[in-house]
Amino acid sequence: MPATDFSSAEYAARLRKTRAGMALQGIETLIVADPSNMAWLTGYDGWSFYVPQVVILHSSGSPLWWGRTQDKSGAAQTTWLQDSDLYDWPEEHIQHPDHHPYAALVDLLRQRGWTSGLGVEMDNYYYSAASHRVLEQAFGRDEIADATGLVNWQRAVKSEAELAMMRKAGQLTAQMHAVLRDGFRPGVAKNQLVADVQAAGIAGLPGLAGDYPAIAPIAPSGLEASAAHITWNDRQLALGEATYFEVSGCYHRYHCPASRSLYLGEPPADIRRAETAVLTAIEDTLATARPGVTCEDVAACVYESFAKAGYVKANRTGYPVGLSYPPDWGERTMSLRPGDTTRLQAGMTFHLMPGLWTADWGLAITETFVVTPEGGKALADIPRELVVKST
Amino acid sequence: MPATDFSSAEYAARLRKTRAGMALQGIETLIVADPSNMAWLTGYDGWSFYVPQVVILHSSGSPLWWGRTQDKSGAAQTTWLQDSDLYDWPEEHIQHPDHHPYAALVDLLRQRGWTSGLGVEMDNYYYSAASHRVLEQAFGRDEIADATGLVNWQRAVKSEAELAMMRKAGQLTAQMHAVLRDGFRPGVAKNQLVADVQAAGIAGLPGLAGDYPAIAPIAPSGLEASAAHITWNDRQLALGEATYFEVSGCYHRYHCPASRSLYLGEPPADIRRAETAVLTAIEDTLATARPGVTCEDVAACVYESFAKAGYVKANRTGYPVGLSYPPDWGERTMSLRPGDTTRLQAGMTFHLMPGLWTADWGLAITETFVVTPEGGKALADIPRELVVKST
């Protein structure tokens, strides 16, 4: 993701919003380990998040990028930062039993005099308990606040430029589903179908190249589909089985996930009934999702539509999406579920997931939408109906 | 990965080895959050590692799987555990600001009476600082030991069944490189080439289906290749540029990574010189890598071969690989580098990475090998030479 994707004014606005959030929590120096947040603040891109790396945002001045020596050149190529704002830890400390790279981060923070009022993302994949211990031992527990989600929350309302990225991701998602519908037939091995669908998302469309999504295709069939996160295997698609495919195109790290369900043969009545309930839930929910409505109101809309069809469901039915890196394309802030009273704002983007799972099958038809004054608008154009094929 | 991939005797041996490691560290109950370790112990597979989940291994009895309600069915389908050994945390606590799923883990540990002598993987992507804080507050800091790498170390020497998996992964890697060599030509967009290479790895070969690798293809060209972890973009391949592709096939979660370098046009003398140095380093190193030799001896072999060709390099030149999940296919135990005096054993598997990076280009030709009494044997059969094409 070249940092030229967004204007310098947009990056400046992102820093400003984040600093306002820091001020509210009394944080002077924010240590950002979530690669999605690092990218959103600076443009940094690379598959380097498997080693310690952060963006440091002080209450004033340029953010700093800090990472592995080998990745500094990548930071120079992908971020809008000056070379003098890039710092590295010694290459010889990579995955070393006796050295933790965060010792070098402590040195850098001390050099800058940023030793109090620190904020860290305590509940993030890329901020380990060991990393935290190094900082705690250096600066004391009282000087380190938990800032999990602080940057993520600033990302909730998307700019026009971001929405354009997500719509492009949605075009890729639609192309993936088109290839899926076309290739879905009895006897096809699941891994072959996944290979084709994934290739369609990366080869993309003219002028629209795809990136790797933050989650691999989830594509369970039959009994497997009663489990939520089975990826794929080499089994041939068989008549009489429901399959659902949860995939997302990815454009410059922005996502637009969508699931569709497919059936080989004549779908049984209970699956058709579930389909109707899910399709109704999507329409009702999109009509409801206007600015000012709460997350729990949106979720209630799904539950009510389900209840009319005789299904009881009360668990989370959606979450915000956008810029992301593996292992999750969600933003981990709000959720569409009871008790979440966050009010929607125009420009927020959610993956709406009204799925139904029984002991024997799972049915998932989902949409990524943006909140507008006229309600939720899907960001990808993909037929929603259960795909039914017999040959 | 169905748990039927390995015999129950093999799983029993894995538990025995791990418990011996626990006993050495005085750990009675090991909490395993690394998805690779979870899979190695129980067979568990699924893209569910973006939420809290662990395998709990007490000094006696069956391991327990603990995860999200929605994923319990996946655990029943993929592990060799009894249903009564599967535990879940409340679905409504998923990514919830006021509830941490680890509170339910605390309850489970208390029910079992496993409240002291705990071990946790403090430096793992899937064990956050927030998760650790929950356990510390419940059981006290003194009752929780850092067991990072404990299970990983037990995985170092591969069984014959595991080596068979890695050789199959190697066949997939070789197929990916064959597609790469074939498609690499001026004017081809990088993302199209990546789509084809990745599809080849997943579509696989007859009777040999591919899985998603733990790292997306790294495929930088020209100046980009001076950065170590740039993935890809939509730029067309151009004459006069070096590109390297680091990819791995994945078979039932086992990996066999290999990088190759490619050049369009007539390679300049310095790249040819680097190629010779790297190829010599690989041959010398494989001849050296016998049981009893230390990791640093193997690394020295690379450095010496480089030095003969006038290149100075002293950073890590390899690491163990095998079973893995994103974001890293390395095992994070030993390293081939100065100071690591671990002695090789037959059946250990390493990704040997004798790469050379300058400010203008990067050249990487790498091999995954198994240690045997006759030296290191490559697990994939891929021509090593710089691929040179002009049309």
PDB file of N, CA and C in Angstrom, chain A residues 47-121:
ATOM      1  N   TRP A  47       4.735  -8.042   4.896  1.00  0.00           N
ATOM      2  CA  TRP A  47       4.438  -9.209   5.736  1.00  0.00           C
ATOM      3  C   TRP A  47       5.573  -9.346   6.753  1.00  0.00           C
ATOM      4  N   SER A  48       5.656  -8.387   7.633  1.00  0.00           N
ATOM      5  CA  SER A  48       6.740  -8.358   8.620  1.00  0.00           C
ATOM      6  C   SER A  48       6.186  -8.350  10.027  1.00  0.00           C
ATOM      7  N   PHE A  49       4.867  -8.471  10.161  1.00  0.00           N
ATOM      8  CA  PHE A  49       4.241  -8.372  11.483  1.00  0.00           C
ATOM      9  C   PHE A  49       4.493  -9.594  12.346  1.00  0.00           C
ATOM     10  N   TYR A  50       5.193 -10.589  11.803  1.00  0.00           N
ATOM     11  CA  TYR A  50       5.516 -11.749  12.628  1.00  0.00           C
ATOM     12  C   TYR A  50       6.743 -11.498  13.503  1.00  0.00           C
ATOM     13  N   VAL A  51       7.319 -10.321  13.380  1.00  0.00           N
ATOM     14  CA  VAL A  51       8.381  -9.900  14.311  1.00  0.00           C
ATOM     15  C   VAL A  51       7.964  -8.575  14.939  1.00  0.00           C
ATOM     16  N   PRO A  52       8.550  -8.211  16.087  1.00  0.00           N
ATOM     17  CA  PRO A  52       8.141  -6.966  16.742  1.00  0.00           C
ATOM     18  C   PRO A  52       8.355  -5.732  15.852  1.00  0.00           C
ATOM     19  N   GLN A  53       7.353  -4.929  15.768  1.00  0.00           N
ATOM     20  CA  GLN A  53       7.402  -3.672  15.016  1.00  0.00           C
ATOM     21  C   GLN A  53       6.265  -2.805  15.528  1.00  0.00           C
ATOM     22  N   VAL A  54       6.499  -1.514  15.600  1.00  0.00           N
ATOM     23  CA  VAL A  54       5.449  -0.594  16.063  1.00  0.00           C
ATOM     24  C   VAL A  54       5.568   0.746  15.349  1.00  0.00           C
ATOM     25  N   VAL A  55       4.502   1.495  15.411  1.00  0.00           N
ATOM     26  CA  VAL A  55       4.559   2.925  15.129  1.00  0.00           C
ATOM     27  C   VAL A  55       4.400   3.620  16.467  1.00  0.00           C
ATOM     28  N   ILE A  56       5.259   4.595  16.725  1.00  0.00           N
ATOM     29  CA  ILE A  56       5.192   5.356  17.975  1.00  0.00           C
ATOM     30  C   ILE A  56       4.612   6.722  17.658  1.00  0.00           C
ATOM     31  N   LEU A  57       3.519   7.062  18.315  1.00  0.00           N
ATOM     32  CA  LEU A  57       2.904   8.368  18.079  1.00  0.00           C
ATOM     33  C   LEU A  57       2.947   9.164  19.373  1.00  0.00           C
ATOM     34  N   HIS A  58       3.796  10.183  19.369  1.00  0.00           N
ATOM     35  CA  HIS A  58       3.858  11.073  20.516  1.00  0.00           C
ATOM     36  C   HIS A  58       2.814  12.179  20.322  1.00  0.00           C
ATOM     37  N   SER A  59       2.570  12.930  21.388  1.00  0.00           N
ATOM     38  CA  SER A  59       1.542  13.975  21.290  1.00  0.00           C
ATOM     39  C   SER A  59       1.925  15.082  20.305  1.00  0.00           C
ATOM     40  N   SER A  60       3.216  15.151  19.934  1.00  0.00           N
ATOM     41  CA  SER A  60       3.604  16.101  18.893  1.00  0.00           C
ATOM     42  C   SER A  60       4.717  15.501  18.037  1.00  0.00           C
ATOM     43  N   GLY A  61       4.912  16.065  16.880  1.00  0.00           N
ATOM     44  CA  GLY A  61       5.970  15.590  15.978  1.00  0.00           C
ATOM     45  C   GLY A  61       5.504  14.471  15.083  1.00  0.00           C
ATOM     46  N   SER A  62       6.424  14.023  14.242  1.00  0.00           N
ATOM     47  CA  SER A  62       6.089  12.951  13.306  1.00  0.00           C
ATOM     48  C   SER A  62       5.991  11.624  14.035  1.00  0.00           C
ATOM     49  N   PRO A  63       5.132  10.724  13.583  1.00  0.00           N
ATOM     50  CA  PRO A  63       5.192   9.360  14.109  1.00  0.00           C
ATOM     51  C   PRO A  63       6.547   8.751  13.752  1.00  0.00           C
ATOM     52  N   LEU A  64       6.956   7.770  14.537  1.00  0.00           N
ATOM     53  CA  LEU A  64       8.175   7.021  14.226  1.00  0.00           C
ATOM     54  C   LEU A  64       7.776   5.599  13.848  1.00  0.00           C
ATOM     55  N   TRP A  65       8.498   5.031  12.873  1.00  0.00           N
ATOM     56  CA  TRP A  65       8.363   3.605  12.584  1.00  0.00           C
ATOM     57  C   TRP A  65       9.543   2.911  13.235  1.00  0.00           C
ATOM     58  N   TRP A  66       9.287   1.796  13.907  1.00  0.00           N
ATOM     59  CA  TRP A  66      10.344   1.026  14.572  1.00  0.00           C
ATOM     60  C   TRP A  66      10.124  -0.440  14.237  1.00  0.00           C
ATOM     61  N   GLY A  67      11.167  -1.080  13.705  1.00  0.00           N
ATOM     62  CA  GLY A  67      11.020  -2.489  13.341  1.00  0.00           C
ATOM     63  C   GLY A  67      12.369  -3.124  13.091  1.00  0.00           C
ATOM     64  N   ARG A  68      12.311  -4.269  12.444  1.00  0.00           N
ATOM     65  CA  ARG A  68      13.508  -5.047  12.166  1.00  0.00           C
ATOM     66  C   ARG A  68      14.357  -4.344  11.097  1.00  0.00           C
ATOM     67  N   THR A  69      15.660  -4.428  11.259  1.00  0.00           N
ATOM     68  CA  THR A  69      16.583  -3.780  10.318  1.00  0.00           C
ATOM     69  C   THR A  69      16.231  -4.131   8.879  1.00  0.00           C
ATOM     70  N   GLN A  70      15.986  -5.425   8.650  1.00  0.00           N
ATOM     71  CA  GLN A  70      15.694  -5.912   7.307  1.00  0.00           C
ATOM     72  C   GLN A  70      14.441  -5.273   6.703  1.00  0.00           C
ATOM     73  N   ASP A  71      13.575  -4.739   7.549  1.00  0.00           N
ATOM     74  CA  ASP A  71      12.315  -4.193   7.049  1.00  0.00           C
ATOM     75  C   ASP A  71      12.319  -2.671   6.932  1.00  0.00           C
ATOM     76  N   LYS A  72      13.435  -2.058   7.318  1.00  0.00           N
ATOM     77  CA  LYS A  72      13.498  -0.595   7.297  1.00  0.00           C
ATOM     78  C   LYS A  72      13.357  -0.071   5.863  1.00  0.00           C
ATOM     79  N   SER A  73      13.951  -0.780   4.930  1.00  0.00           N
ATOM     80  CA  SER A  73      13.842  -0.363   3.538  1.00  0.00           C
ATOM     81  C   SER A  73      12.384  -0.444   3.074  1.00  0.00           C
ATOM     82  N   GLY A  74      11.667  -1.433   3.562  1.00  0.00           N
ATOM     83  CA  GLY A  74      10.243  -1.531   3.240  1.00  0.00           C
ATOM     84  C   GLY A  74       9.470  -0.352   3.815  1.00  0.00           C
ATOM     85  N   ALA A  75       9.855   0.091   5.011  1.00  0.00           N
ATOM     86  CA  ALA A  75       9.194   1.250   5.623  1.00  0.00           C
ATOM     87  C   ALA A  75       9.482   2.507   4.804  1.00  0.00           C
ATOM     88  N   ALA A  76      10.722   2.612   4.323  1.00  0.00           N
ATOM     89  CA  ALA A  76      11.078   3.781   3.500  1.00  0.00           C
ATOM     90  C   ALA A  76      10.258   3.790   2.212  1.00  0.00           C
ATOM     91  N   GLN A  77       9.990   2.598   1.677  1.00  0.00           N
ATOM     92  CA  GLN A  77       9.272   2.516   0.402  1.00  0.00           C
ATOM     93  C   GLN A  77       7.763   2.662   0.535  1.00  0.00           C
ATOM     94  N   THR A  78       7.212   2.330   1.678  1.00  0.00           N
ATOM     95  CA  THR A  78       5.738   2.292   1.753  1.00  0.00           C
ATOM     96  C   THR A  78       5.118   3.391   2.615  1.00  0.00           C
ATOM     97  N   THR A  79       5.888   4.015   3.505  1.00  0.00           N
ATOM     98  CA  THR A  79       5.274   5.032   4.383  1.00  0.00           C
ATOM     99  C   THR A  79       5.538   6.446   3.865  1.00  0.00           C
ATOM    100  N   TRP A  80       4.802   7.399   4.441  1.00  0.00           N
ATOM    101  CA  TRP A  80       5.046   8.808   4.097  1.00  0.00           C
ATOM    102  C   TRP A  80       6.068   9.433   5.055  1.00  0.00           C
ATOM    103  N   LEU A  81       6.654   8.631   5.932  1.00  0.00           N
ATOM    104  CA  LEU A  81       7.596   9.164   6.928  1.00  0.00           C
ATOM    105  C   LEU A  81       8.944   9.505   6.297  1.00  0.00           C
ATOM    106  N   GLN A  82       9.651  10.401   6.947  1.00  0.00           N
ATOM    107  CA  GLN A  82      11.025  10.706   6.551  1.00  0.00           C
ATOM    108  C   GLN A  82      11.936   9.569   6.998  1.00  0.00           C
ATOM    109  N   ASP A  83      13.042   9.381   6.269  1.00  0.00           N
ATOM    110  CA  ASP A  83      13.986   8.325   6.649  1.00  0.00           C
ATOM    111  C   ASP A  83      14.475   8.512   8.091  1.00  0.00           C
ATOM    112  N   SER A  84      14.573   9.768   8.522  1.00  0.00           N
ATOM    113  CA  SER A  84      15.075  10.023   9.878  1.00  0.00           C
ATOM    114  C   SER A  84      14.071   9.608  10.955  1.00  0.00           C
ATOM    115  N   ASP A  85      12.871   9.271  10.533  1.00  0.00           N
ATOM    116  CA  ASP A  85      11.863   8.812  11.505  1.00  0.00           C
ATOM    117  C   ASP A  85      11.732   7.291  11.539  1.00  0.00           C
ATOM    118  N   LEU A  86      12.635   6.597  10.865  1.00  0.00           N
ATOM    119  CA  LEU A  86      12.614   5.133  10.845  1.00  0.00           C
ATOM    120  C   LEU A  86      13.712   4.595  11.756  1.00  0.00           C
ATOM    121  N   TYR A  87      13.355   3.727  12.672  1.00  0.00           N
ATOM    122  CA  TYR A  87      14.308   3.166  13.635  1.00  0.00           C
ATOM    123  C   TYR A  87      14.242   1.646  13.585  1.00  0.00           C
ATOM    124  N   ASP A  88      15.348   1.019  13.897  1.00  0.00           N
ATOM    125  CA  ASP A  88      15.343  -0.439  13.830  1.00  0.00           C
ATOM    126  C   ASP A  88      15.997  -1.069  15.045  1.00  0.00           C
ATOM    127  N   TRP A  89      15.643  -2.323  15.281  1.00  0.00           N
ATOM    128  CA  TRP A  89      16.292  -3.113  16.324  1.00  0.00           C
ATOM    129  C   TRP A  89      17.279  -4.058  15.670  1.00  0.00           C
ATOM    130  N   PRO A  90      18.281  -4.492  16.442  1.00  0.00           N
ATOM    131  CA  PRO A  90      19.392  -5.242  15.844  1.00  0.00           C
ATOM    132  C   PRO A  90      18.923  -6.563  15.235  1.00  0.00           C
ATOM    133  N   GLU A  91      19.297  -6.770  13.988  1.00  0.00           N
ATOM    134  CA  GLU A  91      18.933  -7.981  13.252  1.00  0.00           C
ATOM    135  C   GLU A  91      19.295  -9.247  14.040  1.00  0.00           C
ATOM    136  N   GLU A  92      20.391  -9.198  14.802  1.00  0.00           N
ATOM    137  CA  GLU A  92      20.829 -10.418  15.509  1.00  0.00           C
ATOM    138  C   GLU A  92      19.909 -10.783  16.674  1.00  0.00           C
ATOM    139  N   HIS A  93      18.957  -9.916  17.001  1.00  0.00           N
ATOM    140  CA  HIS A  93      18.017 -10.250  18.076  1.00  0.00           C
ATOM    141  C   HIS A  93      16.752 -10.942  17.563  1.00  0.00           C
ATOM    142  N   ILE A  94      16.706 -11.239  16.275  1.00  0.00           N
ATOM    143  CA  ILE A  94      15.510 -11.875  15.706  1.00  0.00           C
ATOM    144  C   ILE A  94      15.287 -13.244  16.353  1.00  0.00           C
ATOM    145  N   GLN A  95      14.124 -13.397  16.958  1.00  0.00           N
ATOM    146  CA  GLN A  95      13.712 -14.664  17.588  1.00  0.00           C
ATOM    147  C   GLN A  95      14.858 -15.281  18.388  1.00  0.00           C
ATOM    148  N   HIS A  96      15.431 -14.475  19.257  1.00  0.00           N
ATOM    149  CA  HIS A  96      16.602 -14.894  20.041  1.00  0.00           C
ATOM    150  C   HIS A  96      16.179 -15.177  21.479  1.00  0.00           C
ATOM    151  N   PRO A  97      16.584 -16.329  22.009  1.00  0.00           N
ATOM    152  CA  PRO A  97      16.123 -16.675  23.370  1.00  0.00           C
ATOM    153  C   PRO A  97      16.610 -15.704  24.447  1.00  0.00           C
ATOM    154  N   ASP A  98      17.742 -15.039  24.230  1.00  0.00           N
ATOM    155  CA  ASP A  98      18.313 -14.197  25.289  1.00  0.00           C
ATOM    156  C   ASP A  98      18.110 -12.699  25.078  1.00  0.00           C
ATOM    157  N   HIS A  99      17.532 -12.345  23.950  1.00  0.00           N
ATOM    158  CA  HIS A  99      17.338 -10.914  23.685  1.00  0.00           C
ATOM    159  C   HIS A  99      15.908 -10.700  23.229  1.00  0.00           C
ATOM    160  N   HIS A 100      15.270  -9.677  23.769  1.00  0.00           N
ATOM    161  CA  HIS A 100      13.944  -9.328  23.258  1.00  0.00           C
ATOM    162  C   HIS A 100      14.065  -7.989  22.521  1.00  0.00           C
ATOM    163  N   PRO A 101      13.549  -7.936  21.282  1.00  0.00           N
ATOM    164  CA  PRO A 101      13.681  -6.676  20.534  1.00  0.00           C
ATOM    165  C   PRO A 101      13.129  -5.467  21.282  1.00  0.00           C
ATOM    166  N   TYR A 102      12.141  -5.667  22.164  1.00  0.00           N
ATOM    167  CA  TYR A 102      11.571  -4.525  22.878  1.00  0.00           C
ATOM    168  C   TYR A 102      12.584  -3.823  23.786  1.00  0.00           C
ATOM    169  N   ALA A 103      13.701  -4.475  24.102  1.00  0.00           N
ATOM    170  CA  ALA A 103      14.750  -3.768  24.857  1.00  0.00           C
ATOM    171  C   ALA A 103      15.245  -2.571  24.052  1.00  0.00           C
ATOM    172  N   ALA A 104      15.311  -2.746  22.734  1.00  0.00           N
ATOM    173  CA  ALA A 104      15.731  -1.626  21.876  1.00  0.00           C
ATOM    174  C   ALA A 104      14.646  -0.553  21.816  1.00  0.00           C
ATOM    175  N   LEU A 105      13.406  -0.957  21.934  1.00  0.00           N
ATOM    176  CA  LEU A 105      12.313   0.020  21.962  1.00  0.00           C
ATOM    177  C   LEU A 105      12.400   0.859  23.239  1.00  0.00           C
ATOM    178  N   VAL A 106      12.731   0.191  24.341  1.00  0.00           N
ATOM    179  CA  VAL A 106      12.932   0.916  25.608  1.00  0.00           C
ATOM    180  C   VAL A 106      14.028   1.979  25.429  1.00  0.00           C
ATOM    181  N   ASP A 107      15.126   1.593  24.792  1.00  0.00           N
ATOM    182  CA  ASP A 107      16.218   2.546  24.564  1.00  0.00           C
ATOM    183  C   ASP A 107      15.736   3.753  23.757  1.00  0.00           C
ATOM    184  N   LEU A 108      14.985   3.473  22.709  1.00  0.00           N
ATOM    185  CA  LEU A 108      14.509   4.556  21.846  1.00  0.00           C
ATOM    186  C   LEU A 108      13.586   5.496  22.621  1.00  0.00           C
ATOM    187  N   LEU A 109      12.679   4.913  23.402  1.00  0.00           N
ATOM    188  CA  LEU A 109      11.750   5.747  24.174  1.00  0.00           C
ATOM    189  C   LEU A 109      12.518   6.598  25.188  1.00  0.00           C
ATOM    190  N   ARG A 110      13.538   6.005  25.793  1.00  0.00           N
ATOM    191  CA  ARG A 110      14.347   6.773  26.767  1.00  0.00           C
ATOM    192  C   ARG A 110      15.099   7.911  26.084  1.00  0.00           C
ATOM    193  N   GLN A 111      15.660   7.607  24.910  1.00  0.00           N
ATOM    194  CA  GLN A 111      16.377   8.662  24.173  1.00  0.00           C
ATOM    195  C   GLN A 111      15.469   9.852  23.901  1.00  0.00           C
ATOM    196  N   ARG A 112      14.219   9.552  23.604  1.00  0.00           N
ATOM    197  CA  ARG A 112      13.264  10.611  23.290  1.00  0.00           C
ATOM    198  C   ARG A 112      12.693  11.257  24.547  1.00  0.00           C
ATOM    199  N   GLY A 113      12.941  10.631  25.691  1.00  0.00           N
ATOM    200  CA  GLY A 113      12.366  11.140  26.932  1.00  0.00           C
ATOM    201  C   GLY A 113      10.901  10.786  27.108  1.00  0.00           C
ATOM    202  N   TRP A 114      10.454   9.786  26.342  1.00  0.00           N
ATOM    203  CA  TRP A 114       9.044   9.370  26.406  1.00  0.00           C
ATOM    204  C   TRP A 114       8.914   8.174  27.334  1.00  0.00           C
ATOM    205  N   THR A 115       9.001   8.410  28.619  1.00  0.00           N
ATOM    206  CA  THR A 115       9.058   7.296  29.575  1.00  0.00           C
ATOM    207  C   THR A 115       7.848   7.268  30.506  1.00  0.00           C
ATOM    208  N   SER A 116       6.924   8.173  30.299  1.00  0.00           N
ATOM    209  CA  SER A 116       5.710   8.150  31.116  1.00  0.00           C
ATOM    210  C   SER A 116       4.521   8.467  30.219  1.00  0.00           C
ATOM    211  N   GLY A 117       3.338   8.191  30.734  1.00  0.00           N
ATOM    212  CA  GLY A 117       2.132   8.448  29.939  1.00  0.00           C
ATOM    213  C   GLY A 117       2.102   7.612  28.670  1.00  0.00           C
ATOM    214  N   LEU A 118       2.558   6.362  28.784  1.00  0.00           N
ATOM    215  CA  LEU A 118       2.595   5.481  27.614  1.00  0.00           C
ATOM    216  C   LEU A 118       1.260   4.761  27.442  1.00  0.00           C
ATOM    217  N   GLY A 119       0.920   4.481  26.202  1.00  0.00           N
ATOM    218  CA  GLY A 119      -0.256   3.662  25.912  1.00  0.00           C
ATOM    219  C   GLY A 119       0.149   2.501  25.014  1.00  0.00           C
ATOM    220  N   VAL A 120      -0.397   1.324  25.307  1.00  0.00           N
ATOM    221  CA  VAL A 120      -0.087   0.128  24.502  1.00  0.00           C
ATOM    222  C   VAL A 120      -1.379  -0.619  24.175  1.00  0.00           C
ATOM    223  N   GLU A 121      -1.335  -1.417  23.128  1.00  0.00           N
ATOM    224  CA  GLU A 121      -2.514  -2.189  22.706  1.00  0.00           C
ATOM    225  C   GLU A 121      -2.444  -3.572  23.336  1.00  0.00           C
TER     226      GLU A 121
END
